[in-house]
Each structure stands twice: as C-alpha cells, then as structure tokens.
Amino acid sequence: MTGATGEASKEGTPMSETIAARSEPSVQILDLRECWTHLELEQLGRLAVTVHGAAEIFPVNYLAVDGRIRFRTDPGTKLVALIINNRVTFEIDGFGDGVAWSVIVKGLAEEIDMRPAARQSVPLPVPWTSTEKGSAVEITPDSVSGRRFQLLHGPGTDLRATADSR
C-alpha cells in the first residue's frame, strides 16, 4: 500500500475506496433510548463486582424495568460483595446484521425486600436454574452508555487471530 492515488491495496481494492470505507464511523454511540431498548429485550448480562480487591464477573439473567436492572441470586459471593461494596457495573452485548453492540450500566446495587408483602409489587425475572434464588438485587443506574460497532466480517466467521492474519 503506497497511497490514495488509485493504486491497489494488497487485497486488490483501490486505495481510494479502502480509505473511504475506513473514514465512515465504525463505532457509534447509542442514545439512552437505544440502550434501554437493548436492556429491555435481552435477558442475560454480566455483573461486575469487587471481591477482596479484585474484579469478579458473574452471568445473571435479569429484568430491566422502571429504569432499573433486577436479578435474583442465592446467598454467596455475589450477594456478600454487593453488601460490602454496592457500586457495580452491569454489561450486555450482542451482534447481528453486520453490527455488534454493547451496553454498560454503572450504579448502586441494593438487595430487594423479599418478604411476601413487599415482594408482590416488585416484578423479578424467572430463575433459569433450579438453584434456590431466595434473594433479589436491584441496580439503580448512575450512568448508562452504549456503542454499536460495524463488523468487518459476518456472523460465523472465525475471528481468532492466526500468525497469517496479524
């Protein structure tokens, strides 16, 4: 590749076309409505918490409702970590039709009162596993952000790097 003078790139595409294609935005910021649309449509996300000074990430099935994220959990590391430090990050992502996207929610996590009288007015996701999920958590966002990425390759393409593709 020597310049944008109509010469061919090593792939055989004229350099001017290659440069034009790269100048289109390949990363777009999602607005808040788009972020919440993704959050409301998806069911599986990842919760990042701090445990003993190190980041831990847990997959959770969740429900986005009333501008908050809710999930069930059992007593254990996740719940203890949230009680000790309730600042969390929650992430979802996906891809299709030539794009990938990611939404990040940062906020405060709080255990939901699961006593029957309080529980009746709080919609929660249905657990995916047979383990006891006697506790529930709600994340109140401080920030919600998202990005959409234009993919260079279609779904099903093996994108693992090899010595020849670097």
PDB file of C-alpha atoms in Angstrom:
ATOM      1  CA  MET A   1       0.000   0.000   0.000  1.00  0.00           C
ATOM      2  CA  THR A   2       1.627   3.239  -1.088  1.00  0.00           C
ATOM      3  CA  GLY A   3      -1.054   5.934  -1.099  1.00  0.00           C
ATOM      4  CA  ALA A   4      -4.533   7.128  -2.096  1.00  0.00           C
ATOM      5  CA  THR A   5      -3.719   7.732  -5.762  1.00  0.00           C
ATOM      6  CA  GLY A   6      -5.839   4.940  -7.185  1.00  0.00           C
ATOM      7  CA  GLU A   7      -3.203   2.291  -6.577  1.00  0.00           C
ATOM      8  CA  ALA A   8      -4.445  -1.101  -5.413  1.00  0.00           C
ATOM      9  CA  SER A   9      -4.151  -2.207  -1.816  1.00  0.00           C
ATOM     10  CA  LYS A  10      -2.722  -5.638  -1.169  1.00  0.00           C
ATOM     11  CA  GLU A  11      -6.313  -7.015  -1.206  1.00  0.00           C
ATOM     12  CA  GLY A  12      -6.840  -5.695  -4.745  1.00  0.00           C
ATOM     13  CA  THR A  13      -9.236  -2.880  -3.764  1.00  0.00           C
ATOM     14  CA  PRO A  14      -8.277   0.612  -4.996  1.00  0.00           C
ATOM     15  CA  MET A  15      -6.680   2.575  -2.141  1.00  0.00           C
ATOM     16  CA  SER A  16      -9.188   5.436  -2.507  1.00  0.00           C
ATOM     17  CA  GLU A  17     -12.080   3.020  -1.862  1.00  0.00           C
ATOM     18  CA  THR A  18     -10.258   1.463   1.084  1.00  0.00           C
ATOM     19  CA  ILE A  19      -9.650   4.873   2.681  1.00  0.00           C
ATOM     20  CA  ALA A  20     -13.248   5.982   2.073  1.00  0.00           C
ATOM     21  CA  ALA A  21     -14.600   2.822   3.695  1.00  0.00           C
ATOM     22  CA  ARG A  22     -12.413   3.357   6.755  1.00  0.00           C
ATOM     23  CA  SER A  23     -13.478   7.000   7.126  1.00  0.00           C
ATOM     24  CA  GLU A  24     -17.107   6.000   7.767  1.00  0.00           C
ATOM     25  CA  PRO A  25     -17.820   5.762  11.503  1.00  0.00           C
ATOM     26  CA  SER A  26     -17.269   2.171  12.564  1.00  0.00           C
ATOM     27  CA  VAL A  27     -18.225   2.922  16.184  1.00  0.00           C
ATOM     28  CA  GLN A  28     -21.419   4.794  17.020  1.00  0.00           C
ATOM     29  CA  ILE A  29     -22.622   5.963  20.417  1.00  0.00           C
ATOM     30  CA  LEU A  30     -26.086   4.644  21.329  1.00  0.00           C
ATOM     31  CA  ASP A  31     -28.508   7.144  22.783  1.00  0.00           C
ATOM     32  CA  LEU A  32     -30.194   6.401  26.109  1.00  0.00           C
ATOM     33  CA  ARG A  33     -33.393   5.132  24.436  1.00  0.00           C
ATOM     34  CA  GLU A  34     -31.416   2.641  22.317  1.00  0.00           C
ATOM     35  CA  CYS A  35     -29.517   1.446  25.391  1.00  0.00           C
ATOM     36  CA  TRP A  36     -32.736   0.791  27.313  1.00  0.00           C
ATOM     37  CA  THR A  37     -34.300  -0.920  24.290  1.00  0.00           C
ATOM     38  CA  HIS A  38     -31.405  -3.403  24.286  1.00  0.00           C
ATOM     39  CA  LEU A  39     -31.615  -3.806  28.072  1.00  0.00           C
ATOM     40  CA  GLU A  40     -35.360  -4.479  27.911  1.00  0.00           C
ATOM     41  CA  LEU A  41     -35.055  -7.030  25.081  1.00  0.00           C
ATOM     42  CA  GLU A  42     -32.164  -9.072  26.449  1.00  0.00           C
ATOM     43  CA  GLN A  43     -32.275 -11.459  29.398  1.00  0.00           C
ATOM     44  CA  LEU A  44     -28.644 -12.380  30.106  1.00  0.00           C
ATOM     45  CA  GLY A  45     -25.971  -9.977  31.307  1.00  0.00           C
ATOM     46  CA  ARG A  46     -22.771  -9.856  33.304  1.00  0.00           C
ATOM     47  CA  LEU A  47     -22.451  -8.286  36.727  1.00  0.00           C
ATOM     48  CA  ALA A  48     -19.022  -6.965  37.740  1.00  0.00           C
ATOM     49  CA  VAL A  49     -18.348  -6.583  41.475  1.00  0.00           C
ATOM     50  CA  THR A  50     -15.248  -6.223  43.637  1.00  0.00           C
ATOM     51  CA  VAL A  51     -14.308  -9.180  45.858  1.00  0.00           C
ATOM     52  CA  HIS A  52     -11.244  -8.858  48.088  1.00  0.00           C
ATOM     53  CA  GLY A  53      -9.951  -6.005  45.916  1.00  0.00           C
ATOM     54  CA  ALA A  54     -10.268  -7.921  42.637  1.00  0.00           C
ATOM     55  CA  ALA A  55     -12.914  -7.734  39.927  1.00  0.00           C
ATOM     56  CA  GLU A  56     -15.297 -10.699  39.701  1.00  0.00           C
ATOM     57  CA  ILE A  57     -17.802 -11.122  36.885  1.00  0.00           C
ATOM     58  CA  PHE A  58     -20.986 -13.174  37.182  1.00  0.00           C
ATOM     59  CA  PRO A  59     -23.510 -14.055  34.479  1.00  0.00           C
ATOM     60  CA  VAL A  60     -27.068 -13.251  35.588  1.00  0.00           C
ATOM     61  CA  ASN A  61     -30.463 -13.446  33.969  1.00  0.00           C
ATOM     62  CA  TYR A  62     -32.198 -10.158  34.631  1.00  0.00           C
ATOM     63  CA  LEU A  63     -35.185  -7.937  34.053  1.00  0.00           C
ATOM     64  CA  ALA A  64     -34.956  -4.274  33.061  1.00  0.00           C
ATOM     65  CA  VAL A  65     -37.974  -2.446  34.449  1.00  0.00           C
ATOM     66  CA  ASP A  66     -38.742   1.122  35.561  1.00  0.00           C
ATOM     67  CA  GLY A  67     -35.237   2.302  34.659  1.00  0.00           C
ATOM     68  CA  ARG A  68     -33.585  -0.312  36.870  1.00  0.00           C
ATOM     69  CA  ILE A  69     -31.969  -3.722  36.488  1.00  0.00           C
ATOM     70  CA  ARG A  70     -33.238  -6.579  38.698  1.00  0.00           C
ATOM     71  CA  PHE A  71     -31.939 -10.095  39.156  1.00  0.00           C
ATOM     72  CA  ARG A  72     -32.307 -12.977  41.576  1.00  0.00           C
ATOM     73  CA  THR A  73     -29.404 -14.577  43.385  1.00  0.00           C
ATOM     74  CA  ASP A  74     -28.652 -17.030  46.099  1.00  0.00           C
ATOM     75  CA  PRO A  75     -26.675 -16.174  49.231  1.00  0.00           C
ATOM     76  CA  GLY A  76     -22.988 -16.308  48.363  1.00  0.00           C
ATOM     77  CA  THR A  77     -20.064 -14.339  46.965  1.00  0.00           C
ATOM     78  CA  LYS A  78     -22.151 -12.104  44.713  1.00  0.00           C
ATOM     79  CA  LEU A  79     -24.561 -11.023  47.442  1.00  0.00           C
ATOM     80  CA  VAL A  80     -21.829 -10.556  50.058  1.00  0.00           C
ATOM     81  CA  ALA A  81     -19.798  -8.467  47.597  1.00  0.00           C
ATOM     82  CA  LEU A  82     -22.819  -6.250  46.924  1.00  0.00           C
ATOM     83  CA  ILE A  83     -23.387  -5.688  50.633  1.00  0.00           C
ATOM     84  CA  ILE A  84     -19.723  -4.741  51.205  1.00  0.00           C
ATOM     85  CA  ASN A  85     -19.420  -2.526  48.104  1.00  0.00           C
ATOM     86  CA  ASN A  86     -22.645  -1.737  46.309  1.00  0.00           C
ATOM     87  CA  ARG A  87     -21.012   0.083  43.369  1.00  0.00           C
ATOM     88  CA  VAL A  88     -21.374  -2.266  40.389  1.00  0.00           C
ATOM     89  CA  THR A  89     -21.083  -2.441  36.631  1.00  0.00           C
ATOM     90  CA  PHE A  90     -23.531  -4.434  34.511  1.00  0.00           C
ATOM     91  CA  GLU A  91     -22.968  -5.240  30.837  1.00  0.00           C
ATOM     92  CA  ILE A  92     -24.858  -6.807  27.942  1.00  0.00           C
ATOM     93  CA  ASP A  93     -23.828  -7.231  24.332  1.00  0.00           C
ATOM     94  CA  GLY A  94     -24.897  -8.875  21.125  1.00  0.00           C
ATOM     95  CA  PHE A  95     -24.492  -8.905  17.362  1.00  0.00           C
ATOM     96  CA  GLY A  96     -26.402  -9.416  14.136  1.00  0.00           C
ATOM     97  CA  ASP A  97     -26.959  -7.923  10.678  1.00  0.00           C
ATOM     98  CA  GLY A  98     -23.369  -6.703  10.348  1.00  0.00           C
ATOM     99  CA  VAL A  99     -23.247  -4.878  13.681  1.00  0.00           C
ATOM    100  CA  ALA A 100     -22.303  -5.641  17.267  1.00  0.00           C
ATOM    101  CA  TRP A 101     -23.374  -3.599  20.275  1.00  0.00           C
ATOM    102  CA  SER A 102     -22.591  -3.233  23.956  1.00  0.00           C
ATOM    103  CA  VAL A 103     -24.442  -1.506  26.804  1.00  0.00           C
ATOM    104  CA  ILE A 104     -22.823  -0.687  30.158  1.00  0.00           C
ATOM    105  CA  VAL A 105     -24.773   0.264  33.287  1.00  0.00           C
ATOM    106  CA  LYS A 106     -22.899   1.656  36.290  1.00  0.00           C
ATOM    107  CA  GLY A 107     -24.750   2.187  39.520  1.00  0.00           C
ATOM    108  CA  LEU A 108     -25.686   1.182  43.024  1.00  0.00           C
ATOM    109  CA  ALA A 109     -26.947  -2.300  43.855  1.00  0.00           C
ATOM    110  CA  GLU A 110     -29.369  -2.873  46.685  1.00  0.00           C
ATOM    111  CA  GLU A 111     -30.963  -6.038  47.999  1.00  0.00           C
ATOM    112  CA  ILE A 112     -34.721  -6.133  47.406  1.00  0.00           C
ATOM    113  CA  ASP A 113     -37.019  -6.889  50.332  1.00  0.00           C
ATOM    114  CA  MET A 114     -38.308 -10.392  49.556  1.00  0.00           C
ATOM    115  CA  ARG A 115     -40.907 -10.609  52.324  1.00  0.00           C
ATOM    116  CA  PRO A 116     -44.279 -11.507  50.783  1.00  0.00           C
ATOM    117  CA  ALA A 117     -45.965  -8.142  51.430  1.00  0.00           C
ATOM    118  CA  ALA A 118     -43.130  -6.161  49.845  1.00  0.00           C
ATOM    119  CA  ARG A 119     -42.417  -8.694  47.102  1.00  0.00           C
ATOM    120  CA  GLN A 120     -45.883  -8.537  45.490  1.00  0.00           C
ATOM    121  CA  SER A 121     -45.243  -5.153  43.851  1.00  0.00           C
ATOM    122  CA  VAL A 122     -41.736  -5.905  42.521  1.00  0.00           C
ATOM    123  CA  PRO A 123     -41.506  -7.737  39.175  1.00  0.00           C
ATOM    124  CA  LEU A 124     -38.498 -10.083  39.042  1.00  0.00           C
ATOM    125  CA  PRO A 125     -37.074 -12.361  36.364  1.00  0.00           C
ATOM    126  CA  VAL A 126     -37.904 -16.058  36.419  1.00  0.00           C
ATOM    127  CA  PRO A 127     -34.811 -18.032  37.512  1.00  0.00           C
ATOM    128  CA  TRP A 128     -33.106 -20.022  34.747  1.00  0.00           C
ATOM    129  CA  THR A 129     -31.610 -22.639  37.048  1.00  0.00           C
ATOM    130  CA  SER A 130     -33.009 -24.908  39.727  1.00  0.00           C
ATOM    131  CA  THR A 131     -30.804 -23.449  42.467  1.00  0.00           C
ATOM    132  CA  GLU A 132     -32.595 -21.541  45.206  1.00  0.00           C
ATOM    133  CA  LYS A 133     -32.773 -17.824  44.364  1.00  0.00           C
ATOM    134  CA  GLY A 134     -34.122 -16.510  47.646  1.00  0.00           C
ATOM    135  CA  SER A 135     -32.581 -13.058  47.294  1.00  0.00           C
ATOM    136  CA  ALA A 136     -33.020 -10.357  44.693  1.00  0.00           C
ATOM    137  CA  VAL A 137     -30.993  -7.284  43.787  1.00  0.00           C
ATOM    138  CA  GLU A 138     -31.872  -4.037  42.051  1.00  0.00           C
ATOM    139  CA  ILE A 139     -29.330  -1.818  40.321  1.00  0.00           C
ATOM    140  CA  THR A 140     -30.177   1.880  40.213  1.00  0.00           C
ATOM    141  CA  PRO A 141     -28.101   3.366  37.378  1.00  0.00           C
ATOM    142  CA  ASP A 142     -25.784   6.338  37.779  1.00  0.00           C
ATOM    143  CA  SER A 143     -24.874   6.046  34.113  1.00  0.00           C
ATOM    144  CA  VAL A 144     -25.991   4.060  31.069  1.00  0.00           C
ATOM    145  CA  SER A 145     -23.907   4.054  27.903  1.00  0.00           C
ATOM    146  CA  GLY A 146     -23.703   2.005  24.757  1.00  0.00           C
ATOM    147  CA  ARG A 147     -21.894   1.616  21.474  1.00  0.00           C
ATOM    148  CA  ARG A 148     -22.628  -0.015  18.156  1.00  0.00           C
ATOM    149  CA  PHE A 149     -19.799  -1.393  16.002  1.00  0.00           C
ATOM    150  CA  GLN A 150     -19.863  -2.007  12.258  1.00  0.00           C
ATOM    151  CA  LEU A 151     -18.457  -5.507  11.722  1.00  0.00           C
ATOM    152  CA  LEU A 152     -15.865  -6.233   9.058  1.00  0.00           C
ATOM    153  CA  HIS A 153     -16.888  -9.882   8.877  1.00  0.00           C
ATOM    154  CA  GLY A 154     -20.260 -11.608   9.015  1.00  0.00           C
ATOM    155  CA  PRO A 155     -21.540 -13.954  11.714  1.00  0.00           C
ATOM    156  CA  GLY A 156     -19.940 -17.367  11.636  1.00  0.00           C
ATOM    157  CA  THR A 157     -16.553 -16.002  10.546  1.00  0.00           C
ATOM    158  CA  ASP A 158     -13.730 -17.451  12.643  1.00  0.00           C
ATOM    159  CA  LEU A 159     -12.106 -14.294  14.003  1.00  0.00           C
ATOM    160  CA  ARG A 160      -9.438 -15.926  16.113  1.00  0.00           C
ATOM    161  CA  ALA A 161      -6.089 -14.450  15.209  1.00  0.00           C
ATOM    162  CA  THR A 162      -3.592 -16.626  13.422  1.00  0.00           C
ATOM    163  CA  ALA A 163       0.015 -15.880  12.546  1.00  0.00           C
ATOM    164  CA  ASP A 164      -1.093 -15.207   8.950  1.00  0.00           C
ATOM    165  CA  SER A 165      -3.876 -12.733   9.831  1.00  0.00           C
ATOM    166  CA  ARG A 166      -1.947 -10.345  12.101  1.00  0.00           C
TER     167      ARG A 166
END
